[in-house]
CSV table of C-alpha atoms in Angstrom, one decimal:
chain,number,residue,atom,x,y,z
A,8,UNK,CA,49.1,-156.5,-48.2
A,9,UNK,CA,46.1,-158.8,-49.1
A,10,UNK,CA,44.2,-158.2,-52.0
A,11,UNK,CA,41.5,-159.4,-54.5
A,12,UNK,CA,42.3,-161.2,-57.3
A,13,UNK,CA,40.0,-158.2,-58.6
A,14,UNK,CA,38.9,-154.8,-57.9
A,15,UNK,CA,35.9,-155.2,-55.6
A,16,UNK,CA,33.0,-153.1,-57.2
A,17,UNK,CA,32.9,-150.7,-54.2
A,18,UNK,CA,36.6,-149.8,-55.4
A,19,UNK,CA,37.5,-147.2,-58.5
A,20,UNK,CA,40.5,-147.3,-60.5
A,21,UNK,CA,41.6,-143.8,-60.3
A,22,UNK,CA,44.6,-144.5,-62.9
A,23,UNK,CA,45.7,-147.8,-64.8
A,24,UNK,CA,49.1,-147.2,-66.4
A,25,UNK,CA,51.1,-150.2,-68.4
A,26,UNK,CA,54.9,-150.4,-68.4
A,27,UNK,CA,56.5,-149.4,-71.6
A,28,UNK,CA,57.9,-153.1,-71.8
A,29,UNK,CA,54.2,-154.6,-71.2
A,30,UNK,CA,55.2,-156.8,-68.3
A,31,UNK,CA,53.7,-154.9,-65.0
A,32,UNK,CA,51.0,-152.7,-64.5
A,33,UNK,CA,50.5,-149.7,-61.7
A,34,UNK,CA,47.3,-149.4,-60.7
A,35,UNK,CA,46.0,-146.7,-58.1
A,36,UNK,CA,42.7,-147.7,-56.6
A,37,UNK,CA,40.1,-145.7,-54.3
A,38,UNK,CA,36.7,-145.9,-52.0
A,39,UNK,CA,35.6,-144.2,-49.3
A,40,UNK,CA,37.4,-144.9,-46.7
A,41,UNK,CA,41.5,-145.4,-48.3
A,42,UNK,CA,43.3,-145.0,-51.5
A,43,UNK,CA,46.4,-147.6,-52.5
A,44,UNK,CA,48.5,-148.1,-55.3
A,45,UNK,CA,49.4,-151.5,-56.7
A,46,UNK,CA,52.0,-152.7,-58.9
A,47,UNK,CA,51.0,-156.1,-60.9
A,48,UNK,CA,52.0,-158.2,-63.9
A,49,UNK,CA,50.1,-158.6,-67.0
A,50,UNK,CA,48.2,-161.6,-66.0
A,51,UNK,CA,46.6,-159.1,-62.9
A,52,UNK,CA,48.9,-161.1,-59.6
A,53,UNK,CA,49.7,-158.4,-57.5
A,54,UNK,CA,53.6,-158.1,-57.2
A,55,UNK,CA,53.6,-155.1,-54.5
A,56,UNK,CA,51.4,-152.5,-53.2
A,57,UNK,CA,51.2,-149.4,-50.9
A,58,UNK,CA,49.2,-147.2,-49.7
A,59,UNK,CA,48.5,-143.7,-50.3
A,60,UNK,CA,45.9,-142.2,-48.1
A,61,UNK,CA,42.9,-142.0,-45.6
A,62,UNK,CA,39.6,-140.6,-46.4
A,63,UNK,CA,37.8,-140.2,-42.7
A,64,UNK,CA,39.5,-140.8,-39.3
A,65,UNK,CA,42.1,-143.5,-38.8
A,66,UNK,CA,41.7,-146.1,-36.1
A,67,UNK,CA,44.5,-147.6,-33.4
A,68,UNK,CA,44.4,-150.4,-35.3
A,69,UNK,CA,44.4,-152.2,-38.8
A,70,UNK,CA,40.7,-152.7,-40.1
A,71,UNK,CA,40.9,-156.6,-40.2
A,72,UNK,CA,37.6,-156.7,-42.0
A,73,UNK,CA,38.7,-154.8,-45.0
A,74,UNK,CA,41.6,-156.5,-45.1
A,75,UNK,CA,39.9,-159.8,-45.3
A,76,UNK,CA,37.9,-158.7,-47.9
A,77,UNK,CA,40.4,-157.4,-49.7
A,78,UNK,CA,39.4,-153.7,-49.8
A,79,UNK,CA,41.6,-151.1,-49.9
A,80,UNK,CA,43.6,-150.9,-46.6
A,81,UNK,CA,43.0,-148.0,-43.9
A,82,UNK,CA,46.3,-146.7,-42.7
A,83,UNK,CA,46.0,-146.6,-38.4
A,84,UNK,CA,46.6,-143.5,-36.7
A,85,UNK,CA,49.8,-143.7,-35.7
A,86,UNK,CA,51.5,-144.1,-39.5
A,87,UNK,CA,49.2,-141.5,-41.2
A,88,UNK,CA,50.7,-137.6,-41.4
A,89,UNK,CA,46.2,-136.9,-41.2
A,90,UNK,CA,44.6,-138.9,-38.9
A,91,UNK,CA,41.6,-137.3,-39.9
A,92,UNK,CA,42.0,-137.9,-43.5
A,93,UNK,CA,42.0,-136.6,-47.3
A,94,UNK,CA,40.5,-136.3,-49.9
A,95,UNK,CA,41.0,-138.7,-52.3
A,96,UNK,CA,43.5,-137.8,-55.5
A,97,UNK,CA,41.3,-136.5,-58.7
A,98,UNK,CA,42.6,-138.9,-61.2
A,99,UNK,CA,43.5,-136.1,-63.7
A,100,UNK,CA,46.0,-134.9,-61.1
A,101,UNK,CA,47.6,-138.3,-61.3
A,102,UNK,CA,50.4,-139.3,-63.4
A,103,UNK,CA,52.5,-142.4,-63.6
A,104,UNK,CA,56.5,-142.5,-64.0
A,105,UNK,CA,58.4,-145.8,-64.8
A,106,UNK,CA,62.0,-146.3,-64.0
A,107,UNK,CA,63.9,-147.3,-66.7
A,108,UNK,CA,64.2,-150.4,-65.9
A,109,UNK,CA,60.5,-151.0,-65.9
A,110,UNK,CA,60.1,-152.9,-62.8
A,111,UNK,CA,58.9,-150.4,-60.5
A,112,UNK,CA,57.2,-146.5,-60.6
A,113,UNK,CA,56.1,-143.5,-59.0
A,114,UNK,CA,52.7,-141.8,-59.2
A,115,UNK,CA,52.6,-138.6,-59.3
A,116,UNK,CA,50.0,-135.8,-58.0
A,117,UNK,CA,50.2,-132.4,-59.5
A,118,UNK,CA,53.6,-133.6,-60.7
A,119,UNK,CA,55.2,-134.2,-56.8
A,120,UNK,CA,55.7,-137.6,-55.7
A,121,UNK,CA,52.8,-139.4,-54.1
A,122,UNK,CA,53.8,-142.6,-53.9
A,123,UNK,CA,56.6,-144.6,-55.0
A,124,UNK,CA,57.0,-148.8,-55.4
A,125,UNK,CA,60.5,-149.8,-56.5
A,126,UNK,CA,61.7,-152.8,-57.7
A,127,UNK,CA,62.8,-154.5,-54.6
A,128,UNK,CA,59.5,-153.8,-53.1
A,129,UNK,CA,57.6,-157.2,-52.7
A,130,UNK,CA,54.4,-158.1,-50.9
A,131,UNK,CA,55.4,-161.8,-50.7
A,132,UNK,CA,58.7,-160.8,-48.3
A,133,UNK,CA,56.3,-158.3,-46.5
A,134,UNK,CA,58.0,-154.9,-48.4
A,135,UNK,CA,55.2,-152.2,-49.5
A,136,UNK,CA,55.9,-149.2,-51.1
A,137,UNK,CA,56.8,-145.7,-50.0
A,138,UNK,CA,53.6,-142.9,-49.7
A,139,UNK,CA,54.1,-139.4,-48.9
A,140,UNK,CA,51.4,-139.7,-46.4
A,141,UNK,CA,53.0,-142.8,-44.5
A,142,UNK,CA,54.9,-142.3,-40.7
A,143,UNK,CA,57.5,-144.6,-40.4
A,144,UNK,CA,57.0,-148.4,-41.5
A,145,UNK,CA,53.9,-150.1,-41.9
A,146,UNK,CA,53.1,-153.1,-43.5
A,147,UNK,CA,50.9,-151.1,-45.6
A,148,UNK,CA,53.8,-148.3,-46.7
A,149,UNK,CA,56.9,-147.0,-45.5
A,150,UNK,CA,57.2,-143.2,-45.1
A,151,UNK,CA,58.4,-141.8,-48.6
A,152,UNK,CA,60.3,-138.6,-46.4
A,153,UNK,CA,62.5,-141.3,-45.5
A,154,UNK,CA,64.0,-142.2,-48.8
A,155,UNK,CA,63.1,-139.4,-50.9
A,156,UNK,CA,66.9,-138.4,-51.3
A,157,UNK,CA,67.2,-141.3,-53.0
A,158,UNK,CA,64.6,-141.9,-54.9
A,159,UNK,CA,63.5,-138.3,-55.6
A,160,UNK,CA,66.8,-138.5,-58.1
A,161,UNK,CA,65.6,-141.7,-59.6
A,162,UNK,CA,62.3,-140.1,-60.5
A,163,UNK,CA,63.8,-137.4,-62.0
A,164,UNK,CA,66.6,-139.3,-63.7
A,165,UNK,CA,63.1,-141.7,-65.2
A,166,UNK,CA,61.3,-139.0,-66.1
A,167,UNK,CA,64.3,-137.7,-68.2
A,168,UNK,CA,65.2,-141.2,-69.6
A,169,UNK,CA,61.5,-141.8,-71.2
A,170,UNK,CA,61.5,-138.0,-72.6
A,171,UNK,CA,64.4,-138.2,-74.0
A,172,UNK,CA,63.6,-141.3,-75.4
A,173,UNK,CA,60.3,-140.3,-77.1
A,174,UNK,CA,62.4,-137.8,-79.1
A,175,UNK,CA,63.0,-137.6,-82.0
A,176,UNK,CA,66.0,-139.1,-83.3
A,177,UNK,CA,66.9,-141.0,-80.1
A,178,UNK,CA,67.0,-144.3,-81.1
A,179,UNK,CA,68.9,-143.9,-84.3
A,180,UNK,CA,71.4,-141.7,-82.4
A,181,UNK,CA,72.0,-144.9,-79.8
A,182,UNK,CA,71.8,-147.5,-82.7
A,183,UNK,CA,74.5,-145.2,-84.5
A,184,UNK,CA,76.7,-145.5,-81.9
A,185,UNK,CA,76.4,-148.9,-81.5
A,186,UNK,CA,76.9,-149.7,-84.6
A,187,UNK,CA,80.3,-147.5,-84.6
A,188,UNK,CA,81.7,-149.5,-81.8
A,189,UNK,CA,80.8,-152.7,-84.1
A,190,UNK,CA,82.3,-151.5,-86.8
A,191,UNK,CA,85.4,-150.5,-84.8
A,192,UNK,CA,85.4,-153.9,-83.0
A,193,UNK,CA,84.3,-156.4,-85.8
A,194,UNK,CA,84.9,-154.7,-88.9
A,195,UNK,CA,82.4,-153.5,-91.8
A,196,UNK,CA,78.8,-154.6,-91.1
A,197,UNK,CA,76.6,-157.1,-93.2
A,198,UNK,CA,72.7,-158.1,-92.6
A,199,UNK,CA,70.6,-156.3,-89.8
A,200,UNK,CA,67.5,-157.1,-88.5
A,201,UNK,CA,65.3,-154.0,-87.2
A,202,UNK,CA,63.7,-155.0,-84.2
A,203,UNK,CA,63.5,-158.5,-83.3
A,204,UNK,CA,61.9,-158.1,-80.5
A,205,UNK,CA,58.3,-157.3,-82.5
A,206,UNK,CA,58.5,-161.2,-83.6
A,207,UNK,CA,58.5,-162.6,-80.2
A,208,UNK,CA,55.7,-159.6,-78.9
A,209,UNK,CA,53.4,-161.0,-82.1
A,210,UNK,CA,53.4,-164.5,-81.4
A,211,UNK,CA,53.1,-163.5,-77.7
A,212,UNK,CA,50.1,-161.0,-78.2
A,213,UNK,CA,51.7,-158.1,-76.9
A,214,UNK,CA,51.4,-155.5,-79.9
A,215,UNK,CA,47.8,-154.2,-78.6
A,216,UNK,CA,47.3,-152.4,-75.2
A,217,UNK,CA,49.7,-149.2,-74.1
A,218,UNK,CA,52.5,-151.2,-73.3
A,219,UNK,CA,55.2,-153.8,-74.4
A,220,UNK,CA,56.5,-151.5,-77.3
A,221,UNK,CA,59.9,-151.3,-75.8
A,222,UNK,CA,62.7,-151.9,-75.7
A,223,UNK,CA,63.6,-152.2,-79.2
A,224,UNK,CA,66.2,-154.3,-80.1
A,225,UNK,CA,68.0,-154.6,-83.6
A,226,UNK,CA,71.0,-157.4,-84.8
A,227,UNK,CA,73.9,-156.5,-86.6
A,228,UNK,CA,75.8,-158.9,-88.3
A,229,UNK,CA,79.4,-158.7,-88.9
A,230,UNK,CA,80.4,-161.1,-91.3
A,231,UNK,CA,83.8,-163.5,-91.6
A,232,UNK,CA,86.9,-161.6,-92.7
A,233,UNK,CA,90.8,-163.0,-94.0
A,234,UNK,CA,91.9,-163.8,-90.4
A,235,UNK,CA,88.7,-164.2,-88.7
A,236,UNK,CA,87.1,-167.7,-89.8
A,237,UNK,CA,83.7,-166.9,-88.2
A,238,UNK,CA,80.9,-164.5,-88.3
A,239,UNK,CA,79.7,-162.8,-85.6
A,240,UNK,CA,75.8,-161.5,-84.5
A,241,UNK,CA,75.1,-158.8,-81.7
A,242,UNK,CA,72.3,-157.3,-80.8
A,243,UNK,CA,71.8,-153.8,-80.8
A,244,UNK,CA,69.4,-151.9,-78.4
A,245,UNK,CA,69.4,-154.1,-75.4
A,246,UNK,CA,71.9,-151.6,-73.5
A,247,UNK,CA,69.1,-148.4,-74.3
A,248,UNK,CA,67.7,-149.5,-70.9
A,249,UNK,CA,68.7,-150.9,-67.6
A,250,UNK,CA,67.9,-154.2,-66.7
A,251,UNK,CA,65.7,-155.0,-64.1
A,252,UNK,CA,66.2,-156.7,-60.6
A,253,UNK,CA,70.3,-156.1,-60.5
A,254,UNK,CA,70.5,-154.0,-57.7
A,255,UNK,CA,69.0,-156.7,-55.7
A,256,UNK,CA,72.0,-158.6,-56.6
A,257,UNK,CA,74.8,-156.0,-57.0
A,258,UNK,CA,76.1,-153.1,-54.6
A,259,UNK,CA,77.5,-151.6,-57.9
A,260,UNK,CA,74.8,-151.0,-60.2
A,261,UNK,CA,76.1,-149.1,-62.8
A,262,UNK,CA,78.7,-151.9,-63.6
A,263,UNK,CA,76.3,-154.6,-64.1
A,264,UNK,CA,73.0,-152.6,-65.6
A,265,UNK,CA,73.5,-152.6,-69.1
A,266,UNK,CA,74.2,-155.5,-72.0
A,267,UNK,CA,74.6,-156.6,-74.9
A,268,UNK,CA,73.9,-160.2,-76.4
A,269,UNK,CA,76.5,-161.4,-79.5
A,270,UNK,CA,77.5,-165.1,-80.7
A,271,UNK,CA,80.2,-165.9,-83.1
A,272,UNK,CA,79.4,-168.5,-85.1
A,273,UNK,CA,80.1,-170.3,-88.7
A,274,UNK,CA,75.6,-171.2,-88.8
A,275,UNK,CA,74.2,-169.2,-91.6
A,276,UNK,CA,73.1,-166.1,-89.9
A,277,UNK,CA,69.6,-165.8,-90.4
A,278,UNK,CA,69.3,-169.1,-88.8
A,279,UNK,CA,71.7,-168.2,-85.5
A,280,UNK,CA,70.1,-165.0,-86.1
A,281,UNK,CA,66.7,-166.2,-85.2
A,282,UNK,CA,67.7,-167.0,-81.3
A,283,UNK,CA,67.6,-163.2,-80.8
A,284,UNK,CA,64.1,-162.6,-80.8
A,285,UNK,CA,63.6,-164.8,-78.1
A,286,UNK,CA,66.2,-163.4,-75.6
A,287,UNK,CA,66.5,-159.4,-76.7
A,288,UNK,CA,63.3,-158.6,-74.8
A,289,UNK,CA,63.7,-161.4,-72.3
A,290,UNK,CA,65.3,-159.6,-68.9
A,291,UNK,CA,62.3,-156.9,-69.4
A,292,UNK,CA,59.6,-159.1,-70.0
A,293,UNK,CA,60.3,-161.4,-67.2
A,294,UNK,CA,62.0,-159.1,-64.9
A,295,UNK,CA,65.0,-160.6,-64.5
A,296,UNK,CA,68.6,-159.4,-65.7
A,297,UNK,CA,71.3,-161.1,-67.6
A,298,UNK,CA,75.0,-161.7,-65.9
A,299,UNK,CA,77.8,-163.4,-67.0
A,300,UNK,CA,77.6,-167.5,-66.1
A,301,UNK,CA,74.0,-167.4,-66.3
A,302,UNK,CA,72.0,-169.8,-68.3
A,303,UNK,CA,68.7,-170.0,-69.8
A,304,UNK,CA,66.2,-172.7,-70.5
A,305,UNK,CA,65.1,-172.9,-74.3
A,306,UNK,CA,61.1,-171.9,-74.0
A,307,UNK,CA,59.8,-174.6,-77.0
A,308,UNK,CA,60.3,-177.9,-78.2
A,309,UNK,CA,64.8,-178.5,-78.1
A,310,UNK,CA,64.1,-179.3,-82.1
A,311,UNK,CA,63.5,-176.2,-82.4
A,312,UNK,CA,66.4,-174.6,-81.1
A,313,UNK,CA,68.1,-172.0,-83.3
A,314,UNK,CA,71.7,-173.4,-82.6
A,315,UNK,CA,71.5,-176.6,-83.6
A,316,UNK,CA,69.7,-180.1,-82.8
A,317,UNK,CA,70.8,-181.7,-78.9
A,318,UNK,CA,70.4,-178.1,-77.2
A,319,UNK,CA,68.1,-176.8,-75.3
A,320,UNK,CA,69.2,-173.6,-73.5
A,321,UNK,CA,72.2,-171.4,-73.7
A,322,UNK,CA,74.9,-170.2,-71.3
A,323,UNK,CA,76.3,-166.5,-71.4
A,324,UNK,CA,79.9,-165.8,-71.2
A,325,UNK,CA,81.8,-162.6,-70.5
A,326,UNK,CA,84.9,-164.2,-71.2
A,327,UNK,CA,84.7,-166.9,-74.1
A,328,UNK,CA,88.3,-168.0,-73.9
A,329,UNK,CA,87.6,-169.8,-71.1
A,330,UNK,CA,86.8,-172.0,-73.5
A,331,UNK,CA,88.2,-173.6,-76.5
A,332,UNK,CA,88.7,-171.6,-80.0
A,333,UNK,CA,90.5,-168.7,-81.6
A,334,UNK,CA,91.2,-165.6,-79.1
A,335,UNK,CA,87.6,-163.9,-78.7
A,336,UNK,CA,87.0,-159.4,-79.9
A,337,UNK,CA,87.6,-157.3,-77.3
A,338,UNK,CA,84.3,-155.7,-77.1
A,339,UNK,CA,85.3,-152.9,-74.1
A,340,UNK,CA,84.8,-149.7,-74.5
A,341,UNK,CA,81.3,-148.6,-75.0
A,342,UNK,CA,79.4,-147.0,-72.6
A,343,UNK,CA,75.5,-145.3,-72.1
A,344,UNK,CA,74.0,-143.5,-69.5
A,345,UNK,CA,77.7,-143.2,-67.7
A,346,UNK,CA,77.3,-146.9,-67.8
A,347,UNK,CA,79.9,-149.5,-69.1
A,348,UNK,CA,78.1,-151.9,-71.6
A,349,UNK,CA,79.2,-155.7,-71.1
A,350,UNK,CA,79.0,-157.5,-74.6
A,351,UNK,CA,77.9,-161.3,-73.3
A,352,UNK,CA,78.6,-164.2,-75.8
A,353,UNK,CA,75.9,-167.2,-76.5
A,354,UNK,CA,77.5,-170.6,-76.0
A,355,UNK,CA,74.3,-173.3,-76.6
A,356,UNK,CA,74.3,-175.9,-73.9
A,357,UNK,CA,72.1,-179.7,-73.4
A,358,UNK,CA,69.4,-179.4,-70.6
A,359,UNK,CA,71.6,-181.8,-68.5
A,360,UNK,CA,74.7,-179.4,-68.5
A,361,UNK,CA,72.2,-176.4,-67.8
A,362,UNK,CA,71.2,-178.5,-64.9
A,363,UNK,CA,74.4,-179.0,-63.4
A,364,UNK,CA,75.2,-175.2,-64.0
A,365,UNK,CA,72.2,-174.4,-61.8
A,366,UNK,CA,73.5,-176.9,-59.3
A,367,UNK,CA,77.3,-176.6,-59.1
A,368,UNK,CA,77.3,-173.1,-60.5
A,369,UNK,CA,78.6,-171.1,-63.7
A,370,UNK,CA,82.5,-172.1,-62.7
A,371,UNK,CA,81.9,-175.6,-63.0
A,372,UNK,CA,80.3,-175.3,-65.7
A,373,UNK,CA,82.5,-173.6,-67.7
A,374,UNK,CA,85.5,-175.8,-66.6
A,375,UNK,CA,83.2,-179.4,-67.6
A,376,UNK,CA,82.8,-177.9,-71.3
A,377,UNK,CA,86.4,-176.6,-71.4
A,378,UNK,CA,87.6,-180.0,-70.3
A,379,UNK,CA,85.1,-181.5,-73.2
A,380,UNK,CA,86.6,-179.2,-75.5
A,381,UNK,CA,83.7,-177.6,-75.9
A,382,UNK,CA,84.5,-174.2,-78.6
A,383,UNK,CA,82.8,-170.7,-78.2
A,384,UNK,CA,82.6,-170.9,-81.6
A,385,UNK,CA,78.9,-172.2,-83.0
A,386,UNK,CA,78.9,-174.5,-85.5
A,387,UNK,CA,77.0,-177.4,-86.6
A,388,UNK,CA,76.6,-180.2,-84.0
């Protein structure tokens, strides 16, 4: 759906609603003649959009003009349920409803679904959003009465998810059962660190606004122990939330939705320690998720690498003993939301050996540093 850069000054912002993770923004915009929705990241690029209704009579065909000018797009007469048109929403009958994963919402009007963009919606690929007021498929919105057994659900299950997780006592009720699977897993806890992700959101400016408060994210450490020569660090929140973007990739959701981040390592820990604040808020900010065999580029200078000098990203293993070192924790066992929670292990890699990973793939990577001897322990290098 083309669009402005910015709102033309014909056009009012009924409703401007940030993400609770800071990283897109739902915006439901209005004139005369149409009303749309549009779901955007942070620095205002317009990731998808759809619209929600008429305000006089359709015509047979798309308005080109408005459409090069990047107004609000008219729906034609044969996708609209009123030809004739609407009136457009009051904005104080509008509200907005993330999913949990925060990469896609619903806006609701007198709390019924009005619209809906999910995260596989995508103007680049040509996918809108779903309207209530859409007739079939349009390139401007697909009818939301198509779908709505599905995503109805998902509204419901989101609006339930952020209530219950503006309660009181929430959070230290997950953390607290974190911690208990830790404890059962690792052994007695050490240090923690209460969310690391407000380090990275403070050098990244994203304290101020409505959004980017979530999701917290704390590190336990677990230190070494008679037969276990090595400490280990884990983060602590990331699992609160689903990550974003995975059932683009997976058939299976609920087996793939929810993480963990931990590295065992004989570093002092506030030094390994400090590579959490970069990757605890990571999947959410950049709406991405996590899976095992992925690897991710360092975002500064390599020197400055938590792990140690010569590395510059770091590759995520489900299954350490892959590579060399003592038999790895079984972390199974914990679950949220229904969910299983997959524990993934930090293994710090050189740029060239991310490289080849994205090139040959995770297997080959992971058989080059076994055949280099390369431990899933972290020590110095």
């Amino acid at each position: 759906m083309p669009v402005l850069r910015r709102t033309p000054q014909e056009t009012r912002v009924l409703i401007s609603d940030t993400s609770p993770y800071g990283s897109r923004v739902l915006e439901v915009e209005s004139d005369h003649i149409a009303t749309a929705a549009y779901l955007r990241r942070s620095d205002g690029h317009t990731v998808a959009a759809a619209w929600i209704a008429n305000h006089q009579d359709a015509s047979p065909h798309p308005d080109l003009a408005r459409l090069n000018a990047g107004l609000v797009p008219a729906m034609p007469t044969g996708h609209t349920k009123h030809p004739k048109g609407r009136p457009a929403p009051d904005p104080r009958s509008l509200k907005v409803v993330w999913f949990e994963e925060g990469d896609g919402a619903a806006v609701l009007e007198d709390g019924q679904p009005i619209c809906v963009i999910p995260g596989w919606s995508d103007m680049d690929r040509g996918l809108p959003g779903y309207s209530r007021e859409a007739l079939g498929q349009s390139p401007f919105a697909f009818a939301l009465d198509d779908e709505i057994e599905d995503l109805g659900p998902r509204i419901l299950q989101a609006q339930a998810f952020w209530d219950w997780r503006s309660g009181a006592g929430a959070w230290e009720g997950f953390q607290q059962s974190v911690l208990g699977h830790l404890l059962a897993r690792l052994g007695p806890g050490g240090y923690y660190w209460h969310d690391v992700g407000r380090q990275w959101r403070s050098r990244a400016g994203g304290e101020s606004g409505a959004g980017g408060e979530q999701p917290v994210v704390g590190v336990s450490e677990r230190p070494a122990l008679d037969d276990r020569s090595y400490r280990v660090l884990s983060t602590v929140g990331m699992s609160c939330q689903r990550m974003p973007t995975v059932e683009l990739y997976e058939d299976n959701v609920a087996e793939h939705a929810r993480i963990e981040l931990a590295v065992a390592t004989t570093l002092p820990s506030q030094r390994a320690g400090s590579i959490f604040p970069w990757l605890a808020q990571y999947p959410w900010r950049a709406i991405t998720s996590f899976a095992p065999g992925d690897n991710v580029k360092w975002y500064h200078e390599a020197k400055t690498f938590p792990l140690g000098s010569g590395w510059e990203g770091v590759l995520l293993l489900d299954d350490p003993g892959r590579l060399q070192g003592p038999a790895a924790p079984d972390m199974s066992g914990f679950s949220f939301g229904g969910d299983p929670v997959q524990w993934l292990w930090l293994v710090p890699i050189t740029e060239a050996e991310r490289q080849f990973g994205k090139d040959e793939g995770p297997d080959a990577l992971i058989e080059r540093l076994a055949r280099k001897g390369r431990s899933w322990i972290v020590g110095e290098s």
